[in-house]
CSV table of C-alpha atoms in Angstrom, one decimal:
chain,number,residue,atom,x,y,z
A,18,MET,CA,14.7,-14.9,28.7
A,19,GLU,CA,16.7,-11.9,27.3
A,20,PHE,CA,15.4,-10.2,24.2
A,21,VAL,CA,18.0,-7.3,24.1
A,22,SER,CA,21.7,-9.3,24.4
A,23,PRO,CA,24.3,-7.2,26.2
A,24,GLU,CA,25.8,-5.8,22.9
A,25,GLY,CA,22.5,-3.9,22.1
A,26,LEU,CA,21.1,-7.0,19.8
A,27,ARG,CA,17.4,-8.6,19.0
A,28,LEU,CA,16.7,-11.8,18.8
A,29,ASP,CA,16.1,-11.2,15.1
A,30,GLY,CA,20.0,-8.7,14.7
A,31,ARG,CA,18.3,-5.6,15.1
A,32,ARG,CA,19.5,-2.5,17.0
A,33,PRO,CA,16.8,-1.3,19.4
A,34,LEU,CA,16.0,1.8,17.4
A,35,GLU,CA,15.5,-0.2,14.3
A,36,MET,CA,12.8,-1.0,12.4
A,37,ARG,CA,12.1,-3.7,10.1
A,38,GLN,CA,12.5,-4.1,6.4
A,39,LEU,CA,9.3,-2.4,4.7
A,40,ARG,CA,8.6,-3.1,1.3
A,41,ALA,CA,5.3,-2.0,-0.4
A,42,GLU,CA,3.9,-3.1,-3.8
A,43,ILE,CA,0.7,-0.8,-5.7
A,44,GLY,CA,-1.7,-2.0,-8.1
A,45,SER,CA,-1.7,-6.2,-6.9
A,46,ILE,CA,-5.5,-7.0,-7.5
A,47,SER,CA,-6.5,-5.3,-10.4
A,48,LYS,CA,-10.4,-5.4,-10.1
A,49,ALA,CA,-9.9,-3.9,-7.0
A,50,ASP,CA,-10.4,0.3,-7.0
A,51,GLY,CA,-6.8,0.5,-5.3
A,52,SER,CA,-4.8,-2.3,-3.1
A,53,ALA,CA,-1.4,-2.7,-2.0
A,54,VAL,CA,1.0,-5.3,-0.2
A,55,PHE,CA,2.6,-4.0,2.4
A,56,GLU,CA,5.4,-6.0,4.7
A,57,MET,CA,7.0,-5.1,7.8
A,58,GLY,CA,10.1,-8.0,7.7
A,59,ASN,CA,7.9,-11.0,7.5
A,60,THR,CA,4.7,-9.3,8.5
A,61,LYS,CA,2.9,-9.8,5.5
A,62,VAL,CA,-0.6,-8.2,4.4
A,63,ILE,CA,-2.6,-7.0,1.7
A,64,ALA,CA,-5.3,-4.0,1.7
A,65,ALA,CA,-8.2,-3.4,-1.7
A,66,VAL,CA,-10.3,-0.5,-1.6
A,67,TYR,CA,-13.2,-0.6,-3.3
A,68,GLY,CA,-14.9,2.5,-3.7
A,69,PRO,CA,-17.0,5.1,-3.1
A,70,ARG,CA,-19.8,3.3,-4.6
A,71,GLU,CA,-23.4,3.3,-3.8
A,72,VAL,CA,-24.7,2.1,-0.1
A,73,GLU,CA,-25.3,-1.1,-0.1
A,74,ASN,CA,-27.8,-1.2,2.7
A,75,LYS,CA,-29.9,1.9,2.9
A,76,SER,CA,-30.1,2.5,6.0
A,77,GLN,CA,-27.2,2.8,6.6
A,78,GLN,CA,-26.4,5.9,4.3
A,79,ILE,CA,-25.5,8.8,5.7
A,80,SER,CA,-26.9,11.4,3.8
A,81,ASP,CA,-23.9,14.3,4.6
A,82,LYS,CA,-20.9,12.0,4.2
A,83,ALA,CA,-19.9,9.1,2.6
A,84,LEU,CA,-20.3,5.4,5.2
A,85,VAL,CA,-16.7,3.7,5.5
A,86,ARG,CA,-16.6,-0.1,6.5
A,87,CYS,CA,-13.8,-2.3,6.6
A,88,GLU,CA,-12.8,-5.7,7.2
A,89,TYR,CA,-9.6,-7.8,9.0
A,90,THR,CA,-9.4,-11.0,8.2
A,91,MET,CA,-6.4,-13.3,8.8
A,92,ALA,CA,-5.7,-16.4,6.7
A,93,ASN,CA,-5.4,-20.0,7.9
A,94,PHE,CA,-1.8,-20.0,7.2
A,95,SER,CA,-0.8,-16.7,8.3
A,96,THR,CA,0.3,-18.0,12.0
A,97,GLY,CA,2.3,-21.1,13.2
A,98,ASP,CA,-0.9,-22.5,14.4
A,99,ARG,CA,-3.6,-22.8,11.6
A,100,VAL,CA,-6.1,-20.1,12.4
A,101,ARG,CA,-9.5,-21.9,12.3
A,102,LYS,CA,-12.0,-19.0,12.1
A,103,PRO,CA,-10.8,-16.5,9.3
A,104,LYS,CA,-12.9,-13.6,10.0
A,105,GLY,CA,-15.8,-12.7,12.3
A,106,ASP,CA,-13.7,-13.8,15.7
A,107,ARG,CA,-13.7,-10.7,18.1
A,108,ARG,CA,-10.6,-9.8,18.0
A,109,SER,CA,-10.8,-9.2,13.6
A,110,THR,CA,-13.7,-7.0,14.9
A,111,GLU,CA,-11.9,-4.7,16.9
A,112,ILE,CA,-9.1,-4.5,15.2
A,113,SER,CA,-11.7,-3.9,11.7
A,114,MET,CA,-12.7,-1.5,13.9
A,115,VAL,CA,-10.1,0.4,14.9
A,116,ILE,CA,-8.6,0.9,11.3
A,117,ARG,CA,-11.6,1.9,10.2
A,118,GLN,CA,-11.8,4.8,12.6
A,119,THR,CA,-7.9,5.8,11.9
A,120,MET,CA,-8.6,5.6,8.0
A,121,GLU,CA,-12.0,7.4,8.8
A,122,SER,CA,-10.7,10.3,10.5
A,123,CYS,CA,-8.4,11.1,7.1
A,124,ILE,CA,-10.2,10.2,4.3
A,125,LEU,CA,-12.5,13.4,3.1
A,126,LEU,CA,-15.7,11.9,3.5
A,127,GLU,CA,-18.3,15.2,2.7
A,128,LYS,CA,-16.8,15.1,-0.9
A,129,PHE,CA,-19.3,11.9,-1.3
A,130,PRO,CA,-21.8,11.9,0.4
A,131,GLY,CA,-24.5,8.8,0.6
A,132,SER,CA,-22.2,6.6,-1.1
A,133,GLN,CA,-19.9,3.9,0.6
A,134,ILE,CA,-15.7,3.6,1.1
A,135,ASP,CA,-15.2,-0.1,1.6
A,136,ILE,CA,-11.9,-0.7,2.8
A,137,PHE,CA,-10.8,-5.4,3.0
A,138,VAL,CA,-7.5,-6.3,4.8
A,139,GLN,CA,-6.2,-9.4,4.4
A,140,VAL,CA,-3.3,-10.6,6.6
A,141,LEU,CA,-0.9,-13.4,4.3
A,142,GLN,CA,2.0,-13.5,7.3
A,143,ALA,CA,1.1,-12.9,10.8
A,144,ASP,CA,4.5,-11.8,13.0
A,145,GLY,CA,3.6,-8.6,14.9
A,146,GLY,CA,2.7,-5.7,14.1
A,147,THR,CA,-0.2,-6.8,11.7
A,148,ARG,CA,-2.3,-4.1,13.1
A,149,SER,CA,0.1,-1.1,11.8
A,150,ALA,CA,1.2,-3.3,8.4
A,151,CYS,CA,-2.9,-3.3,7.8
A,152,ILE,CA,-2.9,0.8,8.3
A,153,ASN,CA,0.1,1.1,6.3
A,154,ALA,CA,-1.3,-1.1,3.2
A,155,ALA,CA,-5.2,1.0,3.5
A,156,THR,CA,-3.4,4.1,3.1
A,157,LEU,CA,-1.4,3.0,0.2
A,158,ALA,CA,-4.9,1.2,-0.9
A,159,LEU,CA,-6.8,4.6,-1.0
A,160,ALA,CA,-4.3,6.4,-2.7
A,161,ASP,CA,-4.3,4.0,-5.3
A,162,ALA,CA,-7.9,4.3,-5.5
A,163,GLY,CA,-7.4,8.0,-5.6
A,164,ILE,CA,-9.7,8.8,-2.7
A,165,PRO,CA,-8.8,12.2,-1.3
A,166,MET,CA,-7.3,12.2,2.0
A,167,ARG,CA,-6.2,14.6,4.4
A,168,ASP,CA,-2.8,13.3,5.1
A,169,LEU,CA,-1.1,10.0,5.3
A,170,VAL,CA,-1.5,7.8,8.2
A,171,THR,CA,1.5,5.5,8.9
A,172,SER,CA,1.3,3.5,11.6
A,173,CYS,CA,3.8,1.9,13.6
A,174,SER,CA,4.4,0.0,17.3
A,175,ALA,CA,7.2,0.3,20.0
A,176,GLY,CA,7.4,-1.8,23.3
A,177,TYR,CA,9.7,-1.6,26.7
A,178,LEU,CA,11.9,-4.6,27.2
A,179,ASN,CA,14.6,-5.1,29.3
A,180,SER,CA,14.7,-1.8,30.0
A,181,THR,CA,15.2,-1.1,26.9
A,182,PRO,CA,12.7,0.9,24.2
A,183,LEU,CA,12.1,-1.2,21.1
A,184,LEU,CA,10.4,-0.3,18.0
A,185,ASP,CA,8.7,-2.4,15.8
A,186,LEU,CA,8.2,-5.1,18.0
A,187,ASN,CA,7.8,-9.1,16.0
A,188,TYR,CA,5.8,-11.6,17.1
A,189,VAL,CA,7.8,-13.0,20.1
A,190,GLU,CA,8.8,-9.7,21.7
A,191,ASP,CA,4.9,-8.7,21.2
A,192,SER,CA,4.2,-12.0,22.9
A,193,ALA,CA,7.1,-11.4,25.8
A,194,GLY,CA,4.2,-10.1,28.4
A,195,GLY,CA,5.5,-6.7,28.3
A,196,PRO,CA,4.3,-3.0,26.5
A,197,ASP,CA,2.9,-3.0,23.3
A,198,VAL,CA,2.5,1.1,22.2
A,199,THR,CA,0.5,1.1,19.0
A,200,VAL,CA,0.5,4.4,17.9
A,201,GLY,CA,-1.4,5.9,14.0
A,202,LEU,CA,-0.1,8.8,12.9
A,203,LEU,CA,-0.9,12.0,10.4
A,204,SER,CA,2.6,12.2,9.3
A,205,LYS,CA,2.2,15.9,7.5
A,206,MET,CA,0.2,17.7,10.0
A,207,ASP,CA,1.6,15.5,13.2
A,208,LYS,CA,-1.5,14.4,15.0
A,209,VAL,CA,-1.7,11.1,16.6
A,210,THR,CA,-5.1,9.2,15.4
A,211,LEU,CA,-4.4,5.8,16.7
A,212,LEU,CA,-2.8,5.0,20.7
A,213,GLN,CA,-3.1,1.7,22.0
A,214,MET,CA,-1.2,0.7,25.1
A,215,ASP,CA,-1.3,-3.0,27.0
A,216,SER,CA,0.3,-4.1,30.0
A,217,LYS,CA,1.8,-1.6,32.2
A,218,LEU,CA,4.2,1.5,32.0
A,219,PRO,CA,5.2,4.2,34.0
A,220,ILE,CA,4.8,7.3,32.8
A,221,ASP,CA,8.4,9.1,31.9
A,222,ILE,CA,8.9,5.7,30.4
A,223,PHE,CA,5.9,5.4,28.2
A,224,GLU,CA,6.6,9.1,26.7
A,225,ASN,CA,9.6,7.9,25.6
A,226,VAL,CA,8.1,4.9,24.6
A,227,MET,CA,5.4,6.8,21.9
A,228,GLN,CA,7.8,9.4,21.2
A,229,LEU,CA,9.7,6.3,19.6
A,230,ALA,CA,6.4,5.0,17.8
A,231,ILE,CA,5.9,8.4,16.4
A,232,GLU,CA,9.3,8.4,15.1
A,233,GLY,CA,8.5,4.7,13.3
A,234,CYS,CA,5.6,6.0,11.5
A,235,LYS,CA,7.1,9.2,10.8
A,236,ALA,CA,9.9,6.9,8.5
A,237,VAL,CA,7.2,4.5,7.5
A,238,ALA,CA,5.3,8.0,5.9
A,239,ASN,CA,8.4,8.6,4.0
A,240,TYR,CA,8.9,5.3,2.4
A,241,ILE,CA,5.1,5.5,1.5
A,242,ARG,CA,5.8,8.3,-0.1
A,243,GLU,CA,8.9,7.2,-2.0
A,244,ILE,CA,6.1,4.4,-3.5
A,245,LEU,CA,4.1,6.7,-3.8
A,246,LEU,CA,6.2,8.7,-6.0
A,247,GLU,CA,8.2,6.3,-7.4
A,248,ASN,CA,4.1,4.4,-8.6
A,249,THR,CA,3.1,7.9,-10.3
A,250,LYS,CA,6.5,8.1,-12.2
A,251,GLN,CA,5.6,4.8,-13.9
A,252,LEU,CA,2.1,5.4,-14.9
A,253,GLU,CA,3.2,8.6,-16.3
A,254,TYR,CA,5.5,6.7,-18.0
A,255,ARG,CA,3.0,4.1,-19.7
A,256,ARG,CA,0.3,7.1,-20.5
A,257,GLY,CA,3.5,8.3,-22.9
A,258,LYS,CA,4.5,11.6,-21.5
B,115,MET,CA,-21.5,-9.5,-10.3
B,116,VAL,CA,-20.5,-7.9,-13.7
B,117,GLY,CA,-23.6,-6.3,-14.9
B,118,LEU,CA,-23.5,-6.5,-19.3
B,119,SER,CA,-25.3,-4.9,-21.4
B,120,ILE,CA,-27.4,-6.7,-24.5
B,121,GLY,CA,-25.0,-5.1,-26.6
B,122,GLU,CA,-21.9,-6.4,-24.5
B,123,THR,CA,-23.6,-9.8,-23.8
B,124,ASN,CA,-24.0,-10.2,-28.1
B,125,PHE,CA,-20.6,-9.6,-28.6
B,126,ILE,CA,-19.2,-12.2,-26.2
B,127,ARG,CA,-21.6,-14.7,-28.0
B,128,GLY,CA,-20.6,-13.3,-31.0
B,129,GLY,CA,-16.9,-13.3,-30.4
B,130,ILE,CA,-17.0,-17.3,-29.2
B,131,ALA,CA,-18.9,-18.6,-31.8
B,132,GLN,CA,-16.2,-17.3,-34.3
B,133,ASP,CA,-13.4,-18.5,-32.5
B,134,LEU,CA,-12.5,-15.3,-31.5
B,135,ARG,CA,-12.4,-13.8,-27.5
B,136,CYS,CA,-12.9,-10.0,-25.9
B,137,ASP,CA,-9.3,-10.2,-25.4
B,138,GLY,CA,-8.0,-12.0,-28.7
B,139,ARG,CA,-7.6,-15.4,-27.5
B,140,LYS,CA,-9.1,-18.5,-29.1
B,141,ARG,CA,-11.6,-20.6,-27.7
B,142,LEU,CA,-9.1,-23.4,-26.3
B,143,SER,CA,-6.0,-20.7,-25.3
B,144,TYR,CA,-5.2,-19.9,-21.4
B,145,ARG,CA,-4.2,-16.9,-19.9
B,146,PRO,CA,-0.7,-16.6,-19.0
B,147,ILE,CA,-0.1,-18.6,-16.2
B,148,ASN,CA,2.7,-17.3,-13.2
B,149,VAL,CA,3.7,-19.7,-10.6
B,150,GLU,CA,5.4,-17.9,-7.3
B,151,THR,CA,6.1,-20.4,-5.1
B,152,GLY,CA,6.5,-19.7,-0.6
B,153,VAL,CA,3.3,-20.4,0.8
B,154,ILE,CA,3.5,-23.8,2.4
B,155,PRO,CA,0.8,-26.0,3.2
B,156,GLN,CA,0.5,-27.4,6.8
B,157,ALA,CA,1.1,-31.0,8.6
B,158,GLU,CA,0.4,-31.8,11.5
B,159,LEU,CA,0.9,-34.9,13.2
B,160,GLY,CA,-2.8,-37.3,13.3
B,161,ARG,CA,-4.2,-40.4,13.4
B,162,PRO,CA,-5.0,-41.9,10.0
B,163,SER,CA,-8.7,-42.8,9.8
B,164,SER,CA,-9.2,-46.8,10.7
B,165,SER,CA,-10.5,-47.5,6.5
B,166,ARG,CA,-6.9,-46.6,5.1
B,167,PRO,CA,-4.7,-47.5,8.0
B,168,ASP,CA,-1.4,-47.0,5.6
B,169,HIS,CA,-2.3,-43.6,4.1
B,170,GLY,CA,-1.8,-40.0,5.6
B,171,LYS,CA,-4.9,-37.6,5.3
B,172,VAL,CA,-5.2,-34.4,3.9
B,173,SER,CA,-8.0,-31.6,4.0
B,174,ILE,CA,-8.5,-29.1,1.3
B,175,HIS,CA,-9.7,-25.7,2.6
B,176,VAL,CA,-10.9,-22.3,0.8
B,177,ASP,CA,-11.4,-19.1,1.6
B,178,CYS,CA,-12.5,-16.3,-0.7
B,179,SER,CA,-11.3,-13.4,1.1
B,180,ALA,CA,-13.1,-9.9,1.0
B,181,THR,CA,-10.1,-8.3,-1.2
B,182,ALA,CA,-11.9,-10.4,-4.4
B,183,ALA,CA,-15.1,-9.0,-4.7
B,184,PRO,CA,-17.1,-6.8,-1.4
B,185,MET,CA,-20.1,-9.0,-1.8
B,186,TYR,CA,-17.4,-12.0,-0.3
B,187,GLN,CA,-17.5,-9.9,3.3
B,188,GLY,CA,-18.5,-11.8,6.9
B,189,LYS,CA,-20.4,-14.8,5.6
B,190,GLY,CA,-20.8,-13.8,2.4
B,191,GLY,CA,-18.0,-16.0,0.2
B,192,GLU,CA,-19.4,-19.3,2.1
B,193,GLU,CA,-20.7,-20.5,0.0
B,194,LEU,CA,-18.5,-20.4,-2.9
B,195,SER,CA,-16.1,-21.5,-1.0
B,196,SER,CA,-17.2,-24.7,0.2
B,197,GLU,CA,-18.7,-25.3,-3.5
B,198,LEU,CA,-14.6,-24.9,-4.2
B,199,ALA,CA,-13.3,-26.7,-2.2
B,200,LEU,CA,-15.8,-29.4,-2.2
B,201,ALA,CA,-14.9,-29.3,-6.2
B,202,LEU,CA,-11.0,-29.5,-5.5
B,203,GLN,CA,-11.6,-32.6,-3.1
B,204,ARG,CA,-13.7,-34.2,-5.4
B,205,GLY,CA,-11.0,-33.3,-8.1
B,206,LEU,CA,-7.7,-34.1,-5.9
B,207,LEU,CA,-8.4,-36.8,-3.8
B,208,GLY,CA,-10.8,-39.4,-4.3
B,209,SER,CA,-13.5,-40.9,-2.5
B,210,LYS,CA,-14.3,-40.7,1.0
B,211,SER,CA,-12.2,-44.1,1.6
B,212,GLY,CA,-9.5,-42.4,-0.1
B,213,ALA,CA,-9.4,-45.0,-2.8
B,214,GLY,CA,-8.4,-43.2,-6.1
B,215,ALA,CA,-6.7,-40.1,-5.3
B,216,GLY,CA,-5.1,-37.7,-7.6
B,217,ILE,CA,-2.2,-36.8,-4.5
B,218,ASP,CA,-0.2,-39.8,-3.5
B,219,LEU,CA,-1.2,-40.3,0.3
B,220,SER,CA,0.7,-43.8,1.0
B,221,SER,CA,3.7,-41.1,1.1
B,222,LEU,CA,2.7,-39.5,3.7
B,223,CYS,CA,2.0,-42.4,6.3
B,224,ILE,CA,4.9,-42.7,9.3
B,225,VAL,CA,3.5,-45.9,10.8
B,226,GLU,CA,0.7,-48.2,9.9
B,227,GLY,CA,-2.6,-47.8,11.5
B,228,LYS,CA,-0.9,-45.0,14.2
B,229,THR,CA,0.4,-42.3,13.0
B,230,CYS,CA,0.0,-40.7,10.1
B,231,TRP,CA,1.3,-36.5,8.6
B,232,ASP,CA,-2.5,-34.7,8.4
B,233,LEU,CA,-1.7,-32.6,5.2
B,234,TYR,CA,-3.4,-29.2,5.2
B,235,ILE,CA,-4.1,-27.4,2.0
B,236,ASP,CA,-5.1,-24.2,2.5
B,237,CYS,CA,-6.7,-21.5,-0.4
B,238,LEU,CA,-7.6,-18.4,-0.5
B,239,VAL,CA,-8.9,-16.6,-3.4
B,240,LEU,CA,-7.4,-12.7,-3.7
B,241,SER,CA,-8.7,-11.7,-6.7
B,242,SER,CA,-11.3,-13.2,-9.0
B,243,ASP,CA,-11.5,-12.7,-12.6
B,244,GLY,CA,-13.6,-15.9,-13.2
B,245,ASN,CA,-11.8,-19.2,-13.5
B,246,LEU,CA,-11.2,-20.1,-9.8
B,247,LEU,CA,-11.6,-23.0,-10.4
B,248,ASP,CA,-8.4,-23.9,-12.2
B,249,ALA,CA,-6.3,-21.5,-11.4
B,250,LEU,CA,-6.9,-23.6,-7.2
B,251,GLY,CA,-5.6,-26.8,-8.7
B,252,ALA,CA,-2.5,-25.2,-10.2
B,253,GLY,CA,-2.2,-23.4,-7.6
B,254,ILE,CA,-2.2,-26.3,-5.3
B,255,LYS,CA,0.3,-28.5,-7.7
B,256,ALA,CA,2.8,-25.4,-7.3
B,257,ALA,CA,2.3,-25.4,-3.4
B,258,LEU,CA,2.6,-29.2,-3.0
B,259,SER,CA,5.7,-29.3,-5.4
B,260,ASP,CA,7.7,-26.9,-2.7
B,261,THR,CA,6.3,-28.8,0.0
B,262,GLY,CA,8.8,-30.4,2.3
B,263,VAL,CA,7.4,-32.9,4.8
B,264,PRO,CA,10.0,-33.4,7.3
B,265,ARG,CA,12.2,-36.7,7.4
B,266,VAL,CA,10.5,-38.6,10.6
B,267,GLN,CA,12.4,-41.1,12.4
B,268,VAL,CA,10.7,-43.6,14.8
B,269,MET,CA,12.3,-45.2,18.1
B,270,ALA,CA,11.7,-48.7,18.5
B,271,ALA,CA,8.2,-48.9,20.0
B,272,ASP,CA,9.1,-50.1,24.2
B,273,ALA,CA,7.3,-53.2,25.1
B,274,SER,CA,6.8,-52.0,28.4
B,275,SER,CA,5.2,-48.9,27.5
B,276,SER,CA,1.2,-48.3,27.2
B,277,SER,CA,1.1,-45.5,25.2
B,278,ASP,CA,-0.8,-46.1,22.2
B,279,GLN,CA,1.3,-43.5,19.8
B,280,PRO,CA,4.8,-44.9,19.0
B,281,GLU,CA,7.3,-42.0,20.0
B,282,ILE,CA,8.1,-40.2,16.8
B,283,ASP,CA,11.1,-37.6,16.2
B,284,VAL,CA,10.4,-34.8,13.9
B,285,SER,CA,13.8,-33.8,11.8
B,286,ASP,CA,14.0,-30.4,11.7
B,287,GLU,CA,16.4,-30.2,9.0
B,288,GLU,CA,15.9,-32.9,6.4
B,289,PHE,CA,12.9,-32.0,4.2
B,290,LEU,CA,11.3,-35.1,1.7
B,291,GLN,CA,10.0,-33.2,-1.7
B,292,PHE,CA,6.5,-33.9,-2.4
B,293,ASP,CA,6.5,-36.1,-5.4
B,294,THR,CA,3.7,-34.0,-7.7
B,295,SER,CA,4.5,-35.1,-11.4
B,296,ALA,CA,0.9,-37.4,-10.1
B,297,VAL,CA,-0.8,-34.5,-8.9
B,298,PRO,CA,-4.1,-34.0,-11.5
B,299,VAL,CA,-5.0,-30.2,-12.8
B,300,ILE,CA,-8.6,-29.1,-13.1
B,301,ILE,CA,-9.7,-28.0,-16.6
B,302,THR,CA,-12.8,-26.6,-16.9
B,303,LEU,CA,-14.5,-26.0,-19.9
B,304,THR,CA,-17.1,-23.7,-20.4
B,305,LYS,CA,-20.5,-23.8,-22.9
B,306,VAL,CA,-21.5,-20.8,-24.3
B,307,GLY,CA,-24.1,-21.1,-27.2
B,308,ARG,CA,-22.5,-23.9,-29.4
B,309,HIS,CA,-19.0,-23.5,-28.9
B,310,TYR,CA,-17.2,-24.1,-25.2
B,311,ILE,CA,-14.3,-22.2,-23.9
B,312,VAL,CA,-10.9,-22.7,-21.9
B,313,ASP,CA,-10.3,-20.5,-19.0
B,314,ALA,CA,-13.2,-17.9,-18.9
B,315,THR,CA,-13.1,-14.4,-17.6
B,316,ALA,CA,-15.7,-13.6,-15.4
B,317,GLU,CA,-17.5,-11.6,-18.0
B,318,GLU,CA,-17.4,-14.8,-20.1
B,319,GLU,CA,-19.0,-16.8,-17.7
B,320,SER,CA,-22.1,-14.6,-17.1
B,321,GLN,CA,-23.2,-15.6,-19.9
B,322,MET,CA,-22.3,-19.5,-19.7
B,323,SER,CA,-25.1,-22.2,-20.0
B,324,SER,CA,-22.6,-24.7,-18.2
B,325,ALA,CA,-19.5,-25.7,-17.4
B,326,ILE,CA,-18.2,-29.3,-16.3
B,327,SER,CA,-14.5,-28.8,-14.9
B,328,ILE,CA,-12.8,-32.2,-15.0
B,329,SER,CA,-9.5,-33.6,-13.1
B,330,VAL,CA,-6.8,-34.8,-15.6
B,331,ASN,CA,-3.6,-35.9,-14.6
B,332,ARG,CA,-0.7,-36.7,-16.6
B,333,GLN,CA,-1.8,-40.4,-17.4
B,334,GLY,CA,-4.3,-38.8,-19.3
B,335,HIS,CA,-6.7,-40.3,-16.8
B,336,ILE,CA,-9.7,-38.5,-15.4
B,337,CYS,CA,-9.7,-38.3,-11.5
B,338,GLY,CA,-12.9,-35.8,-11.3
B,339,LEU,CA,-15.7,-34.3,-12.7
B,340,THR,CA,-18.0,-31.5,-11.7
B,341,LYS,CA,-20.0,-30.9,-14.2
B,342,ARG,CA,-21.8,-26.9,-12.7
B,343,GLY,CA,-24.7,-25.2,-14.7
B,344,GLY,CA,-28.4,-25.1,-14.3
B,345,ALA,CA,-28.6,-26.1,-18.7
B,346,GLY,CA,-29.2,-29.7,-19.7
B,347,LEU,CA,-26.5,-31.8,-21.5
B,348,ASP,CA,-26.2,-34.2,-24.4
B,349,PRO,CA,-24.2,-37.0,-23.2
B,350,SER,CA,-22.6,-37.0,-26.5
B,351,ILE,CA,-21.5,-33.2,-26.2
B,352,ILE,CA,-20.0,-34.6,-22.6
B,353,HIS,CA,-17.8,-37.0,-24.5
B,354,ASP,CA,-16.7,-34.9,-26.4
B,355,MET,CA,-16.0,-31.7,-24.1
B,356,ILE,CA,-13.9,-34.5,-22.0
B,357,SER,CA,-11.5,-35.2,-24.9
B,358,VAL,CA,-11.2,-31.8,-25.6
B,359,ALA,CA,-10.1,-31.4,-22.0
B,360,LYS,CA,-8.1,-34.2,-22.0
B,361,HIS,CA,-6.5,-32.4,-24.8
B,362,VAL,CA,-6.0,-29.3,-23.6
B,363,SER,CA,-4.2,-30.7,-20.1
B,364,GLU,CA,-1.2,-31.7,-22.0
B,365,GLN,CA,-0.5,-28.1,-22.9
B,366,PHE,CA,-1.5,-26.9,-19.4
B,367,LEU,CA,0.4,-29.4,-17.4
B,368,ASN,CA,3.3,-29.0,-19.6
B,369,LYS,CA,3.4,-25.3,-19.4
B,370,LEU,CA,2.7,-25.4,-15.4
B,371,ASP,CA,5.5,-27.6,-14.8
B,372,SER,CA,7.7,-25.3,-16.5
B,373,GLU,CA,6.1,-22.5,-14.7
B,374,ILE,CA,6.5,-24.2,-11.4
B,375,ALA,CA,10.2,-25.5,-12.0
B,376,ALA,CA,11.4,-21.7,-13.2
B,377,ALA,CA,9.8,-20.3,-10.0
B,378,GLN,CA,11.6,-22.8,-8.1
B,379,ALA,CA,15.1,-21.6,-9.8
B,380,ARG,CA,14.1,-17.9,-8.7
B,381,GLN,CA,13.6,-19.1,-5.7
B,382,GLU,CA,16.7,-21.0,-4.9
B,383,GLU,CA,19.0,-18.0,-6.6
B,384,SER,CA,17.5,-15.5,-3.9
């Protein structure tokens, strides 16, 4: 099947190095300490952060830093075929763990010893790249909650189909069977905190694809920074400055 | 859930007794409603049940996301979701045999006795501040008004064909809009002290002695009733609550219909 036409256009009309349209909104869930909706093309996820607060399960309490818990769930209606079991299946458990480890590396956990930070991510619409969208939404939600972080963690995926590196795969391109590289990056510090790949790639092409994903992460980070700046201006405006 | 001090509980109770609630509303007024259409319930082809061969099937599922409250993570929200789903089914779908349903199921039938549409309504609670049933009921009505059932053409069944399922051609282009004028809406009346309020917030709900959720349609007919809460209610009070609910439902239905129409107009513009 042809994923890149001879003119260089992908199935949804993008160029190979073009990301999908990004949209973000902060503060949708008033009850949560921090929340954000993040959209990458048709993939839409919502993240809510509760914390830092008292640890529910005293046996899991860590004395010198905060405990981070994360849950990733997909809504029944998020994919084309109705998902029967939204929580608890193996893929959700794995992605929950991946998001937790990524966010743990960037939150300043030592500031809140003996407490707990909960990150809940809900996929509303899935069209490829849900992992990346969730990490981006979680970063925004943590910033909205005012939890101190080392850096903004952003994530983006890239693949290699029809001998072309492609940025930000959607569901059709992802299920094509080609390689899918997901990268999570600490944007200012330029350090990779998450790296996952499936299928196979020769090493030199892998470096190209990973570099492409890193560029994608930096673009997302710029967008997130703009959104946060805009949000802060709004808050200041409402305070009556 | 919500931890309230004695001072705060007295404040809420006293306020309700004097027809003035914490956020300034009267006892019988609703919070502002915001409708955004976009989530589509899924419909699949299925077989109708044998007892009602000329009706389609609808199944309602509710999921409480952990984003609404941390205690809903993992299995925590299951009790609440099943309670909500059952209450919604009771209010909107009628009895097990499908008789007396608020939603018109015969429009979902394709071939009598053989094929019908299986409509799945999936609700997701993202943020909760009390009065979930009313919000879910309103959401379902809005979603149904946005639903398009694809036009289906039935090919004449071949006499020699041994297959049980007739050939169906599902159109991708044409859609039949679901008729939601008869879909009922759910009104929950929460009794706090000696008075009842409509559209309770989570704090007010923590003070309730009991609550009745009544599903009323445009003609003022009652399509379903659920009583929640441990306290007993005098039958005359229930009678009074039902008449209050019918009165409130007219205003609520009008407001909801205008919001849905506005949302659809916005969607068409974009």
